[in-house]
Coordinates of C-alpha atoms and ligand atoms in Angstrom, one line a residue:
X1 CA 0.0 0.0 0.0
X2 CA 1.2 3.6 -0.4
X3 CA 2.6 5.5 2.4
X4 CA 0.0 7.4 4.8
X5 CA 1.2 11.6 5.0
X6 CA 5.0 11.5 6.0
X7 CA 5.3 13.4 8.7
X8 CA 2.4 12.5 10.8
X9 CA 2.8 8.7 9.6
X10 CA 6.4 9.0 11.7
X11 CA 4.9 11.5 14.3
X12 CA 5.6 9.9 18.1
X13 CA 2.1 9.4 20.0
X14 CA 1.8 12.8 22.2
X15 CA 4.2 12.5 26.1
X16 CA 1.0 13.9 27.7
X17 CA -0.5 10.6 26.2
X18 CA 2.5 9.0 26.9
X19 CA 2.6 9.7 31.0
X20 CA -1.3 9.5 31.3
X21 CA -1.5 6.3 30.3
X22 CA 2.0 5.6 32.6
X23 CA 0.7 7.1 35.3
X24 CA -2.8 4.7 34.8
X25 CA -0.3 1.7 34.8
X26 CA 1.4 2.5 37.7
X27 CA -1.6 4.2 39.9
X28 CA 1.1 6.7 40.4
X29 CA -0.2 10.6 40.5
X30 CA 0.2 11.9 37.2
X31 CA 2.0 15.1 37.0
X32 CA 2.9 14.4 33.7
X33 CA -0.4 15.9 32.3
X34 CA -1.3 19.5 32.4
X35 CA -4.6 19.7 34.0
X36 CA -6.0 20.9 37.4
X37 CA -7.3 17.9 39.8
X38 CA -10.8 19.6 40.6
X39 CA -13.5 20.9 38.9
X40 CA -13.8 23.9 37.4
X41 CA -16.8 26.7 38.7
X42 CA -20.3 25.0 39.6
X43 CA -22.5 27.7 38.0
X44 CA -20.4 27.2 34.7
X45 CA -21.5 23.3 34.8
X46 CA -24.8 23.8 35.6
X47 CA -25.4 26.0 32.7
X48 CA -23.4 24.1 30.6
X49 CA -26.0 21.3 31.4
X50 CA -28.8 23.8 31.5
X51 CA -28.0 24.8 28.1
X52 CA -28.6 21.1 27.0
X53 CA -32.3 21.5 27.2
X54 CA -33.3 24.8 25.8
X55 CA -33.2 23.5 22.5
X56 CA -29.8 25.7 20.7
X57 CA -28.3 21.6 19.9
X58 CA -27.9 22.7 16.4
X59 CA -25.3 23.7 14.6
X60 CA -24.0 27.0 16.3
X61 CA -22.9 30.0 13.9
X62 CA -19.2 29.0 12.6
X63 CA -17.3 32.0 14.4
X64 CA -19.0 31.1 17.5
X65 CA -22.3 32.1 19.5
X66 CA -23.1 35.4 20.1
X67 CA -22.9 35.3 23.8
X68 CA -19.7 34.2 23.7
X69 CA -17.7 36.8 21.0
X70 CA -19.2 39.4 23.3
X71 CA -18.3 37.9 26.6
X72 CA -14.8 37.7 24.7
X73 CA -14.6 41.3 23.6
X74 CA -15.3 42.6 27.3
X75 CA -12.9 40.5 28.7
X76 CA -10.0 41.5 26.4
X77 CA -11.2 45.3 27.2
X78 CA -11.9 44.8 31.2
X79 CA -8.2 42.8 31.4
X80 CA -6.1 44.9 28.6
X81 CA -7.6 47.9 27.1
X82 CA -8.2 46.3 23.8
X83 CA -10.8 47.4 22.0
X84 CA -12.4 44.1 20.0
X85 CA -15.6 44.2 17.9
X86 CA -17.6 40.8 18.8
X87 CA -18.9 40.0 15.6
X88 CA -15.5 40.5 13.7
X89 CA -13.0 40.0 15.1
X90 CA -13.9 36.9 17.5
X91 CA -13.3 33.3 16.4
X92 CA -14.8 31.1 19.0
X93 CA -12.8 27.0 18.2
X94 CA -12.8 24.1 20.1
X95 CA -9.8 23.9 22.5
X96 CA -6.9 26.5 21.8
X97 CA -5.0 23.7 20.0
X98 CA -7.6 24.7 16.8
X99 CA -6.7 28.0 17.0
X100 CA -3.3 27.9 17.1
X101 CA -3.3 25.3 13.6
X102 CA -6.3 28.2 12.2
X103 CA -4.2 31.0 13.0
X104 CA -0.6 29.2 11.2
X105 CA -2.7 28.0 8.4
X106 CA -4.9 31.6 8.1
X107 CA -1.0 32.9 7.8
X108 CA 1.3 30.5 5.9
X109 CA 2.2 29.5 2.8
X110 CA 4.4 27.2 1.5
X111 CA 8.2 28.3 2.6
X112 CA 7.0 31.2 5.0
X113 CA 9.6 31.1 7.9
X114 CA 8.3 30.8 11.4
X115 CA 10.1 32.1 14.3
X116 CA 9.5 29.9 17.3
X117 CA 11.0 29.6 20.7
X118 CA 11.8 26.5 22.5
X119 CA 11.4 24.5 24.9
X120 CA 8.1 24.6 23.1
X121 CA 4.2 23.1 23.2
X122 CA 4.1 19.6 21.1
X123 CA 1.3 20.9 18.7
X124 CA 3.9 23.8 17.5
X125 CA 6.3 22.1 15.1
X126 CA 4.3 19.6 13.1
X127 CA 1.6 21.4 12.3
X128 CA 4.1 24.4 10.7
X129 CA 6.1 21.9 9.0
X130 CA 2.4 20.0 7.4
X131 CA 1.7 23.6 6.3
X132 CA 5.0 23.7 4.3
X133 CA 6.3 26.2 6.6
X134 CA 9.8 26.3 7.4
X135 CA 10.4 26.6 11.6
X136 CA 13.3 28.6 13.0
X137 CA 13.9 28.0 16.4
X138 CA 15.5 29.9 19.2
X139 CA 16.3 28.5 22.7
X140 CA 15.8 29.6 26.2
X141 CA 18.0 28.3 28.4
X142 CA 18.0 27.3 32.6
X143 CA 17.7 28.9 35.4
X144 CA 16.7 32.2 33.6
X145 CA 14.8 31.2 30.7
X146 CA 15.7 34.5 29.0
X147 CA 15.2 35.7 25.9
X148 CA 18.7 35.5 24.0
X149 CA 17.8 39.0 22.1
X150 CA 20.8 38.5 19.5
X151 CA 19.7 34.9 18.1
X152 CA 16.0 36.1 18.1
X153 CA 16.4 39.2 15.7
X154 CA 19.4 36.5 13.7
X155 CA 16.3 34.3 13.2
X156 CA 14.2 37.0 11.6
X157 CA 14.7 37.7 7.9
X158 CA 13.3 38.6 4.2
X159 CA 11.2 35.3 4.7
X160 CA 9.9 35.9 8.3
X161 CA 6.3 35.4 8.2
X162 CA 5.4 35.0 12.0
X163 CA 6.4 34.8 15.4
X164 CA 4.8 32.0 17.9
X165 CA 4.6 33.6 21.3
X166 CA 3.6 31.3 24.4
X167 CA 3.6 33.4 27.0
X168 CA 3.0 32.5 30.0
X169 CA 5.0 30.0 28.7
X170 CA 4.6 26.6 28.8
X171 CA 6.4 24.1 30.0
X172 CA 9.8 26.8 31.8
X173 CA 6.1 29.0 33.8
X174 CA 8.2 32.2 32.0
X175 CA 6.4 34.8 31.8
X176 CA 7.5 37.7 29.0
X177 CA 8.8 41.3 30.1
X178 CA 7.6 44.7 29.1
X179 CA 11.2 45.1 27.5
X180 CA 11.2 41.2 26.0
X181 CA 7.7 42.0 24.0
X182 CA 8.6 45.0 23.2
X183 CA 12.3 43.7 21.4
X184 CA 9.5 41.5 19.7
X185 CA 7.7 44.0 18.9
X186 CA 10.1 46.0 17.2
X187 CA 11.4 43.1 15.2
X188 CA 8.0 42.5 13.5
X189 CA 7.6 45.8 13.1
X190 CA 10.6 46.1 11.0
X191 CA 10.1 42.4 9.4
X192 CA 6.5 43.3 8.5
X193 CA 5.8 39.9 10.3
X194 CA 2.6 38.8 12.3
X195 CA 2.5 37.0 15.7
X196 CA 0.4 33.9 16.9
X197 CA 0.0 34.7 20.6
X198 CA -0.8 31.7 22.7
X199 CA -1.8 33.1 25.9
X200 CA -3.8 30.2 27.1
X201 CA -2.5 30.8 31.5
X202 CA -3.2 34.2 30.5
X203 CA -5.0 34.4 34.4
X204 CA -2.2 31.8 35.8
X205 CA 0.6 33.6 36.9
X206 CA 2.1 34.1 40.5
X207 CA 4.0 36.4 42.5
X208 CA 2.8 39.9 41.3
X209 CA 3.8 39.1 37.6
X210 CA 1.2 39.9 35.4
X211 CA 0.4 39.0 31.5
X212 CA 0.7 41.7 28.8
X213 CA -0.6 40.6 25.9
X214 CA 1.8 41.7 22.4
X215 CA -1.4 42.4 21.0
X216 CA -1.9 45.1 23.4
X217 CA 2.1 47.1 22.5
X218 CA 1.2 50.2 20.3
X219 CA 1.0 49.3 16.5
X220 CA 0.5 45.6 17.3
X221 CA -3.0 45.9 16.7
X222 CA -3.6 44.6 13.4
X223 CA -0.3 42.0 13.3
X224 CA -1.1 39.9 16.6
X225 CA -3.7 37.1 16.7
X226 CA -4.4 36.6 20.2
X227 CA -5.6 33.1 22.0
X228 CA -7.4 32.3 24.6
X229 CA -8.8 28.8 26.4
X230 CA -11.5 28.3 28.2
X231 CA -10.0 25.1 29.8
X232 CA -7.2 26.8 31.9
X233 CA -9.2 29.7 33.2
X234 CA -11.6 28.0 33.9
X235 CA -10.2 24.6 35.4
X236 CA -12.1 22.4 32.2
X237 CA -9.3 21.5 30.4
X238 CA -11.8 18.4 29.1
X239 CA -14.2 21.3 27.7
X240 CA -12.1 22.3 24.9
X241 CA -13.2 25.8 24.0
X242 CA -10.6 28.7 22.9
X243 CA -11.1 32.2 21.3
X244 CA -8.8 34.0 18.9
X245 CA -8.9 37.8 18.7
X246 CA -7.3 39.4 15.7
X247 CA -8.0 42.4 13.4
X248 CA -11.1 41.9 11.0
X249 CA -9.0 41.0 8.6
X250 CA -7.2 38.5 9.9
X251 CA -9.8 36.8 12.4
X252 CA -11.9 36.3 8.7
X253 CA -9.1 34.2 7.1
X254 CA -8.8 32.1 10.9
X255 CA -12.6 31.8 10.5
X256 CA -12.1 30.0 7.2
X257 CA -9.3 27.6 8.5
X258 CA -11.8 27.0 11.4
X259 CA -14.7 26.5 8.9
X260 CA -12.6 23.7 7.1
X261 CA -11.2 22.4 10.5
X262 CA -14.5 21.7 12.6
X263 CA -17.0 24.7 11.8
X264 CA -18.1 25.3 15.1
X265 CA -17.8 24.4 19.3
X266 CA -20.2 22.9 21.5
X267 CA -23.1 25.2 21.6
X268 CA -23.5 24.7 25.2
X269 CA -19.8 25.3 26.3
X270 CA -19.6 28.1 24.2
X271 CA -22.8 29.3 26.7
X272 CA -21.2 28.6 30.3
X273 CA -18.0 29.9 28.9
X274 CA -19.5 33.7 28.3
X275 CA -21.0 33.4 31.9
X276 CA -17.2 32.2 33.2
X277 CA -15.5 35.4 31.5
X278 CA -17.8 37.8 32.8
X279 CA -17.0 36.3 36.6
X280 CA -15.8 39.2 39.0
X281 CA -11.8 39.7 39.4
X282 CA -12.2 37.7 42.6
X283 CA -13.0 34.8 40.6
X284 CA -9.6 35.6 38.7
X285 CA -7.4 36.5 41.4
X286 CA -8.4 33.1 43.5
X287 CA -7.7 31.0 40.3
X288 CA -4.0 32.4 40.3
X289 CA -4.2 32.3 44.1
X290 CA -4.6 29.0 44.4
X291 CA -2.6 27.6 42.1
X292 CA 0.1 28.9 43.3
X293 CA -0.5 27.5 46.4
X294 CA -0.1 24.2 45.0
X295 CA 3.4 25.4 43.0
X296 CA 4.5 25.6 46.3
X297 CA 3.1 23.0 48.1
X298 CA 4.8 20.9 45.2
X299 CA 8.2 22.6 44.6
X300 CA 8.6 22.1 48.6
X301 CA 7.7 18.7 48.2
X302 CA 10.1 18.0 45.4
X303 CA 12.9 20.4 47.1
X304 CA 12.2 18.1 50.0
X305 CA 13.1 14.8 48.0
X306 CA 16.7 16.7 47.0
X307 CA 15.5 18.0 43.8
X308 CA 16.5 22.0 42.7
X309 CA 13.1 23.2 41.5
X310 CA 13.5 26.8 39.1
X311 CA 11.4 29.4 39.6
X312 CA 7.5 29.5 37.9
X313 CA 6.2 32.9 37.1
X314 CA 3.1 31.6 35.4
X315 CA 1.7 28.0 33.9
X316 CA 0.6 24.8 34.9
X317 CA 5.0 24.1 35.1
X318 CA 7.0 23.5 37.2
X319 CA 11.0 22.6 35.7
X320 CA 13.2 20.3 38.4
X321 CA 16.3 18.9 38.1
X322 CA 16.5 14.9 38.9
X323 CA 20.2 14.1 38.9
X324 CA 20.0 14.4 43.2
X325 CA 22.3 10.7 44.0
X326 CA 19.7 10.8 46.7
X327 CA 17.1 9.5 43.9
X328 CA 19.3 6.8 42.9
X329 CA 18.6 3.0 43.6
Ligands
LIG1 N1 -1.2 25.9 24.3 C1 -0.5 25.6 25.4 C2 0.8 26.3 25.7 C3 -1.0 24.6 26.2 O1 -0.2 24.2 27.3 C4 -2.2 23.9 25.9 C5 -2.8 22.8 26.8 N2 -1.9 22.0 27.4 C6 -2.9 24.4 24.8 C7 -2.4 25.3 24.0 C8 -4.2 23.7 24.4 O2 -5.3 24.3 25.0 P1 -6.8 23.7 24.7 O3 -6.9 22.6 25.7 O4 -7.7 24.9 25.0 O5 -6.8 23.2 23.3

């Protein structure tokens, strides 16, 4: 028989697959996963369930419910200062990891560099390199995880199309400067180049650090596609809904990728989801709150076992360091 697509036929089965299903084996607590171990919000799953019977099952409009784009657009304006027209410049998807694949393939053609900056999130790489696109990676590095300016603006060029921004970053919990966006900012302002901004722990960071969205730099406007997921702010990673703001005309070209991709989200998580945005900053402030409660409650734990555990800013992360001859057999 002929070969099935080349680069996914020799694509590895996801490590978050990989240590669930370990972590099942072994009835060992799986840390290996990204995801919170309660619930998200009860009034969020009882109107998710609510919405079940009040007869919107059908097919929901393609960019996403009205409810929803709105509940989206005051967010970005309550949290940033962005001003975001609902019906145009809202893509509603299912799950962030849509949005990031709408938002590459809304951008890139064939041979279209992508800047990208590792340690980065699994969907990243193949998805660019199905689209043709050709990745250029820069590194962070341990302890600091900072941003090595020089090899950033080296991997910009004539054939920069985009920049792929996870910030708060997963899997180092770095969370981006004023000065580091704006050094990105420059650079695609001189390289005429876009970014994909996945800000998915957008409302997850710790210590007094707070996100700034690229999109929200002066004359980033109109080049930054911003994403969003309802899973991590709102403790439903199972739900899979995430939100893309971008300039009208570039949230129309995601909403095409999106209408080829799936063409719409679960009506009724789309529903709970505009309630969960408009939640009070108490809401937000106690998500962060208690996370980080449980960074430290870990990184003691793990410091405790003779690991060295870096600092997390932001993120589901935490990075430790194994090599202790205490853990040794
Ligand atoms: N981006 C990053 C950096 C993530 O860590 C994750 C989830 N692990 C996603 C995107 C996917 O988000 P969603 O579940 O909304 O698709």
């Amino acid at each position: 028989m002929k070969n099935v697509n080349s680069l996914l036929g020799g694509l590895g089965t996801t490590i978050f697959t990989v240590m669930s299903a370990l972590a099942a084996q072994h009835q060992s607590i799986n840390l290996g996963q990204g995801f919170p171990d309660t619930d998200g919000p009860p009034d969020l799953l009882e109107a998710a369930a609510a919405a079940l019977f009040d007869g919107r099952n059908q097919y929901p409009p393609m960019p996403g419910v009205p409810e929803l784009r709105q509940a989206v657009a005051a967010h970005d304006a309550r949290f940033y200062g962005l001003d975001v027209d609902p019906m145009t410049e809202v893509v509603v998807t299912p799950g962030a990891t849509e949005a990031i694949t709408a938002c590459l393939m809304a951008l890139l053609d064939r041979g279209d560099e992508v800047v990208l900056i590792e340690p980065l999130y699994d969907t990243y790489l193949p998805v660019v390199r199905l689209l043709g696109a050709v990745p250029r990676l820069v590194r962070l590095m341990p302890p600091d995880w900072e941003l090595p300016r020089t090899e950033l603006a080296t991997a910009f060029g004539p054939k920069t199309k985009a920049i792929l921004l996870n910030t708060p970053m997963n899997p180092t919990g770095k969370v981006f400067t004023a000065p580091e966006l704006a050094f990105i900012a420059d650079l695609l302002v001189r390289h005429d180049a876009y970014a994909i901004c996945d800000e998915v722990y957008e409302h997850l960071t710790f210590d007094g650090w707070r996100h700034i969205p690229l999109m929200s730099l002066p004359g980033l406007r109109e080049r930054v596609m911003r994403i969003g997921s309802a899973g991590k702010t709102f403790s439903l990673t199972g739900w899979k809904v995430g939100y893309v703001t971008a300039s009208a005309p570039l949230a129309q070209v995601v909403a095409k990728a999106h209408q080829n991709l799936t063409f719409t989200t679960a009506a009724n998580l789309q529903r709970a989801v505009a309630l969960g945005l408009a939640k009070d900053a108490a809401y937000f402030q106690g998500l962060a709150a208690h996370l980080q409660a449980k960074r430290d409650r870990l990184a003691a734990g793990l410091v405790a076992l003779g690991m060295t555990v870096l600092p997390t800013r932001g993120s589901y992360f935490i990075t430790a360091r194994f090599p202790s001859a205490r853990l040794q057999r």
